Short mmCIF file of C-alpha atoms in Angstrom, two decimals:
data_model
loop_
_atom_site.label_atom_id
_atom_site.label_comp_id
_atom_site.label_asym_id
_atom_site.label_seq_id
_atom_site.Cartn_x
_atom_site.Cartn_y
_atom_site.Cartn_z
CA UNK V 1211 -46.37 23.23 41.39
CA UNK V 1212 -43.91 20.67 40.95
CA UNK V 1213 -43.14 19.34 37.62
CA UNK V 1214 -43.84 15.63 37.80
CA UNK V 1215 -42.56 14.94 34.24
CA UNK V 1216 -39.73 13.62 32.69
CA UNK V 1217 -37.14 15.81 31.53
CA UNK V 1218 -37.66 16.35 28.15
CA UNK V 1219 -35.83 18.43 25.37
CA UNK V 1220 -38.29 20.19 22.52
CA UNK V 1221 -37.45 22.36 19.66
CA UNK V 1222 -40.25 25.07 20.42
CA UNK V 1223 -40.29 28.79 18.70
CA UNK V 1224 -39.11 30.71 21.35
CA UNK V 1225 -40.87 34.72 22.59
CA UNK V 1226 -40.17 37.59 24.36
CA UNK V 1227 -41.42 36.49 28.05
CA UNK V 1228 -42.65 40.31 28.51
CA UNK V 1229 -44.16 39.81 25.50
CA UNK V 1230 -45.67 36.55 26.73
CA UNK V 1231 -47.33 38.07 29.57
CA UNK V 1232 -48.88 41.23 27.95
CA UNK V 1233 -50.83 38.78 26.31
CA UNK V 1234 -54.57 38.78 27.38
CA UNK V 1235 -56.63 37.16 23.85
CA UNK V 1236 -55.71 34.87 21.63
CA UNK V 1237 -57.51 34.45 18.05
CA UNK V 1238 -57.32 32.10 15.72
CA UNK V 1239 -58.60 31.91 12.03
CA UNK V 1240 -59.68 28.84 10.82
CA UNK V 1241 -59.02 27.36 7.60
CA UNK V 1242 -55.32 26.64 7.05
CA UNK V 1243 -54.20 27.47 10.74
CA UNK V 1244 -57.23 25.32 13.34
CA UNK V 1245 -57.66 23.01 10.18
CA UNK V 1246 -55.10 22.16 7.01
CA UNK V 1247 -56.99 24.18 4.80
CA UNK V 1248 -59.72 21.48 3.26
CA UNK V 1249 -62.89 21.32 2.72
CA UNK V 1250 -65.28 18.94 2.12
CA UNK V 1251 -68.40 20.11 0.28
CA UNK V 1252 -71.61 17.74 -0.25
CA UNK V 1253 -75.19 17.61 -0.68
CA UNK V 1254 -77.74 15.71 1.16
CA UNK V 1255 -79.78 13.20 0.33
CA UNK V 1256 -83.23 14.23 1.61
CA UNK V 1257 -85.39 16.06 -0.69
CA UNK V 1258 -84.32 19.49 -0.47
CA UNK V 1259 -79.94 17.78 -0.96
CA UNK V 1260 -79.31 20.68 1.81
CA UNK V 1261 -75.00 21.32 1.20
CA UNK V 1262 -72.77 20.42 4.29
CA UNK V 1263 -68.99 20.93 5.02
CA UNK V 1264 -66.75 19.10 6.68
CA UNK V 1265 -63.25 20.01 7.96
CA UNK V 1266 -60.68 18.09 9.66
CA UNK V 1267 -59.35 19.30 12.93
CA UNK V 1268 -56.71 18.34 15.47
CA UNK V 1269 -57.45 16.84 18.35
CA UNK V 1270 -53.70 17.81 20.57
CA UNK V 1271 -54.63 21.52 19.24
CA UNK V 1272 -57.69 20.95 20.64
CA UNK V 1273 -56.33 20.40 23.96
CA UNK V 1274 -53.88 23.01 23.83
CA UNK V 1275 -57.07 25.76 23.24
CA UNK V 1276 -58.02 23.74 26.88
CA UNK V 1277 -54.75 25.04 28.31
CA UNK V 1278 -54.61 28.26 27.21
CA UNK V 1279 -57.93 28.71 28.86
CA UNK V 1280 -57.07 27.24 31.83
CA UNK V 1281 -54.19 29.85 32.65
CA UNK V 1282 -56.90 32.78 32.42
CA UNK V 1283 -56.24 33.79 28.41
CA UNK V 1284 -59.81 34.88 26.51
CA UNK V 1285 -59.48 32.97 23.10
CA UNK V 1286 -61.91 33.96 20.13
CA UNK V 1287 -62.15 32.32 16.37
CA UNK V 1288 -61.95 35.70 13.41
CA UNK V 1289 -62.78 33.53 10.22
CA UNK V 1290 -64.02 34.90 6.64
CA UNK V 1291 -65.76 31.63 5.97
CA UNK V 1292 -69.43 30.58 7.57
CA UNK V 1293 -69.89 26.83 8.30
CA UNK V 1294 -71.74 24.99 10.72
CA UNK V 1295 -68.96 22.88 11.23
CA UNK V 1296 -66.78 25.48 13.00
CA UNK V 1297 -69.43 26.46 15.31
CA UNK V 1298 -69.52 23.18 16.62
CA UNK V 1299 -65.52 23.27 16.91
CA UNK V 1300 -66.15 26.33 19.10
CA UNK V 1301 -68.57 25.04 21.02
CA UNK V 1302 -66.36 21.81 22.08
CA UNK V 1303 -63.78 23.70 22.65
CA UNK V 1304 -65.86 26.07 25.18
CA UNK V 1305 -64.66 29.06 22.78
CA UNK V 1306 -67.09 31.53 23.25
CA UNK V 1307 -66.33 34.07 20.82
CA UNK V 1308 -66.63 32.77 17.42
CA UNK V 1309 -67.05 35.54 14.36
CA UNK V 1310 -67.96 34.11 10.94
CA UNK V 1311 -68.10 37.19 8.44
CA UNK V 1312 -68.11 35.54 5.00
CA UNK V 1313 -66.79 39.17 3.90
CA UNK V 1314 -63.53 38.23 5.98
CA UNK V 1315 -63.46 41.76 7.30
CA UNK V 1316 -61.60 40.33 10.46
CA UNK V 1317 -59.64 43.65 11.86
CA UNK V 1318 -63.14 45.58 12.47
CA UNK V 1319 -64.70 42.50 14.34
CA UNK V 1320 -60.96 42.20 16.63
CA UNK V 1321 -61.50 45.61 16.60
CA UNK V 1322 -65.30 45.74 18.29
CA UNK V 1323 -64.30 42.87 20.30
CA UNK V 1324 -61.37 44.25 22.15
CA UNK V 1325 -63.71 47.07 23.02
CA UNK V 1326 -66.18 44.92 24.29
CA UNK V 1327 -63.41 42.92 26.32
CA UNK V 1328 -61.47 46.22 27.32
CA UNK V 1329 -58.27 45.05 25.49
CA UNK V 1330 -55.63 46.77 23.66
CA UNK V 1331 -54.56 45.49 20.38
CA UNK V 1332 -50.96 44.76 21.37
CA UNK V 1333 -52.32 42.64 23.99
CA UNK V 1334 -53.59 40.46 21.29
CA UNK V 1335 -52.15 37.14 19.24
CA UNK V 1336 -53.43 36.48 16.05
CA UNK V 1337 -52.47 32.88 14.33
CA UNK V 1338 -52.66 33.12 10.64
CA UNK V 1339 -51.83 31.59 7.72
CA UNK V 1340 -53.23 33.86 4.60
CA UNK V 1341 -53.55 36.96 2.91
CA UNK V 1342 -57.10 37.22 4.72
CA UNK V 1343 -55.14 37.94 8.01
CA UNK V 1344 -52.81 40.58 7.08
CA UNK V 1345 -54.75 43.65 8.25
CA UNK V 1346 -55.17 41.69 11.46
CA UNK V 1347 -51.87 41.06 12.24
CA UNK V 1348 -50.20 44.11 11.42
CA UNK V 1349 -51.75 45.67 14.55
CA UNK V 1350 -51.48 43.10 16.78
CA UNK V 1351 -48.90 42.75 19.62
CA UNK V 1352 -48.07 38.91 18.80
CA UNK V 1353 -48.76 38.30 15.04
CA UNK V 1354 -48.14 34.53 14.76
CA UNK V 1355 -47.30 32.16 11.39
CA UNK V 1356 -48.26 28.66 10.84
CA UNK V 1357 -45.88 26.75 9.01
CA UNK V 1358 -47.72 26.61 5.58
CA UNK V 1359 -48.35 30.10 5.51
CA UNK V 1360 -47.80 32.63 2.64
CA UNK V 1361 -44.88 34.36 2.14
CA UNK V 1362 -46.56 37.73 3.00
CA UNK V 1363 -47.68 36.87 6.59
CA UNK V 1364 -44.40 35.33 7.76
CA UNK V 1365 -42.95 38.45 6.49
CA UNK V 1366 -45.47 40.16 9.02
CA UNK V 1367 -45.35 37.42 11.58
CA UNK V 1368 -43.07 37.80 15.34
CA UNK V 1369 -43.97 33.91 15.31
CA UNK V 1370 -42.76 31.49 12.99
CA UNK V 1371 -44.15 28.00 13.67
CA UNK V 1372 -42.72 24.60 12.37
CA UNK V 1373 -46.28 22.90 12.34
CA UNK V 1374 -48.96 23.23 9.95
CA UNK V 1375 -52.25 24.06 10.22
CA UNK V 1376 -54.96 21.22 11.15
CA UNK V 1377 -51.45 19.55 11.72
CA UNK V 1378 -50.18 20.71 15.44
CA UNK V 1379 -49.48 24.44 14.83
CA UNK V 1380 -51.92 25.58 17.37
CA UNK V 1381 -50.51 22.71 19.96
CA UNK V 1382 -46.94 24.43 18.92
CA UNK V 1383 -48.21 27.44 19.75
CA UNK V 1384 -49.69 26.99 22.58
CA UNK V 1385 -46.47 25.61 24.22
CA UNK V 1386 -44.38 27.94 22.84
CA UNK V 1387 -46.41 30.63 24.75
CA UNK V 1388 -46.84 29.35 27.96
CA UNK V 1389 -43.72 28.16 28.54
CA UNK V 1390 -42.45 31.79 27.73
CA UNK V 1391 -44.68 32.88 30.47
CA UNK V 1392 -43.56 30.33 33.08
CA UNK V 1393 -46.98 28.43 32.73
CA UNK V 1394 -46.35 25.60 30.47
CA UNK V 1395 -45.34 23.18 33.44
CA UNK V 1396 -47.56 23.67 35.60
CA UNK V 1397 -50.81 24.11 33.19
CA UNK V 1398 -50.05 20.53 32.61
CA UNK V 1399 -49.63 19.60 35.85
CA UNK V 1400 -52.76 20.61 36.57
CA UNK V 1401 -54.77 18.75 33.63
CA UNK V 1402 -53.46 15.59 34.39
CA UNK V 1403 -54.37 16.14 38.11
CA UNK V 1404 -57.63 16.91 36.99
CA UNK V 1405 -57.76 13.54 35.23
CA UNK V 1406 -57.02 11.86 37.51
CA UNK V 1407 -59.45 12.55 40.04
CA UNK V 1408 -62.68 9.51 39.58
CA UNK V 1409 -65.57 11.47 39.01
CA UNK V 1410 -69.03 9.67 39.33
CA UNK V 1411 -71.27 8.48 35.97
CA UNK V 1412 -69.78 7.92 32.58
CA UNK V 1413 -67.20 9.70 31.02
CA UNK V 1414 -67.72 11.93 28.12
CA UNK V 1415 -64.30 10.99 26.43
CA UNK V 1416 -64.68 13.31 23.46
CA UNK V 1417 -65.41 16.87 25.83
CA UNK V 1418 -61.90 17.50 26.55
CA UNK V 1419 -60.43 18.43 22.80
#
């Protein structure tokens, strides 16, 4: 597909392209890498003051989860927190897989998963920012580092991303792996085509990211 953009120049982490294209599933934890790591924590104010959290999330990560999906990668959410909040995340973002083990026992859910799926470990990318994801991502094939995280997992990491999380790393990402597998272009090529075809009724303008 032709690339109907302007030429433009951008300081992206750069991998393997083999390496790129062994890839088949992409997980992501949650706190710190799909959000920066906050959480808001209240009570109710009906009679039984049931406790809700909120987390922030970005919306250009968002749409980068749309473009991974879009060139045929499975993507999954491995968090050690439960909250109704990222459920909902997953289910805008059409992520189907979404583990929530408050034990944070992440490497024997990848591991039960990629069974399930029929995938190999090194075809996997974790994106991680915390001690939490270290037994994770010393088996993966493309163990990946937000920006803000601890010194331990960029010591682990093959990725080193600028952005934090909540704050572009997973948009970073994102382009840093598709363009390695020659997919970046036209993925977006393809989005904004699909945009720009007039569909009938009313918009939903927030089902995108």
């Amino acid at each position: 597909m032709r690339d109907s953009l302007p030429p433009l120049v951008v300081d992206t982490p750069r991998i393997d392209p083999a390496l790129a294209r062994r890839i088949r599933l992409v997980c992501f934890d949650v706190d710190g890498v799909l959000t920066d790591g906050g959480i808001y924590l209240g009570a109710g104010t009906n009679e039984a003051r049931a406790p809700f959290e909120l987390k922030r999330y970005d919306i250009q990560d968002g749409l980068g989860t749309v473009l991974l999906r879009s060139c045929g990668l499975e993507l999954a959410i491995i968090t050690g927190r439960v909250s109704d909040s990222v459920a909902q995340r997953a289910r805008e973002l059409q992520i189907e897989t979404c583990i929530q083990d408050r034990h944070a026992r992440k490497l024997p859910a990848l591991q039960t998963l990629c069974t399930q799926r029929g995938i190999t470990l090194d075809q996997v990318a974790f994106v991680g920012d915390d001690l939490p994801d270290l037994a994770v991502m010393r088996v993966v094939g493309l163990p990946v580092a937000v920006g803000n995280a601890v010194p331990e997992v960029r010591r682990t990491a093959k990725l080193h991303l600028q952005k934090h999380g909540g704050h572009g790393a997973v948009r970073e990402f994102t382009e840093a792996l598709l363009d390695a597998r020659g997919e970046w272009i036209d993925a977006v090529e393809r989005y904004v085509q699909s945009r720009s075809v007039p569909v009938e009724g009313t918009a939903d303008v927030g089902a995108s990211a």
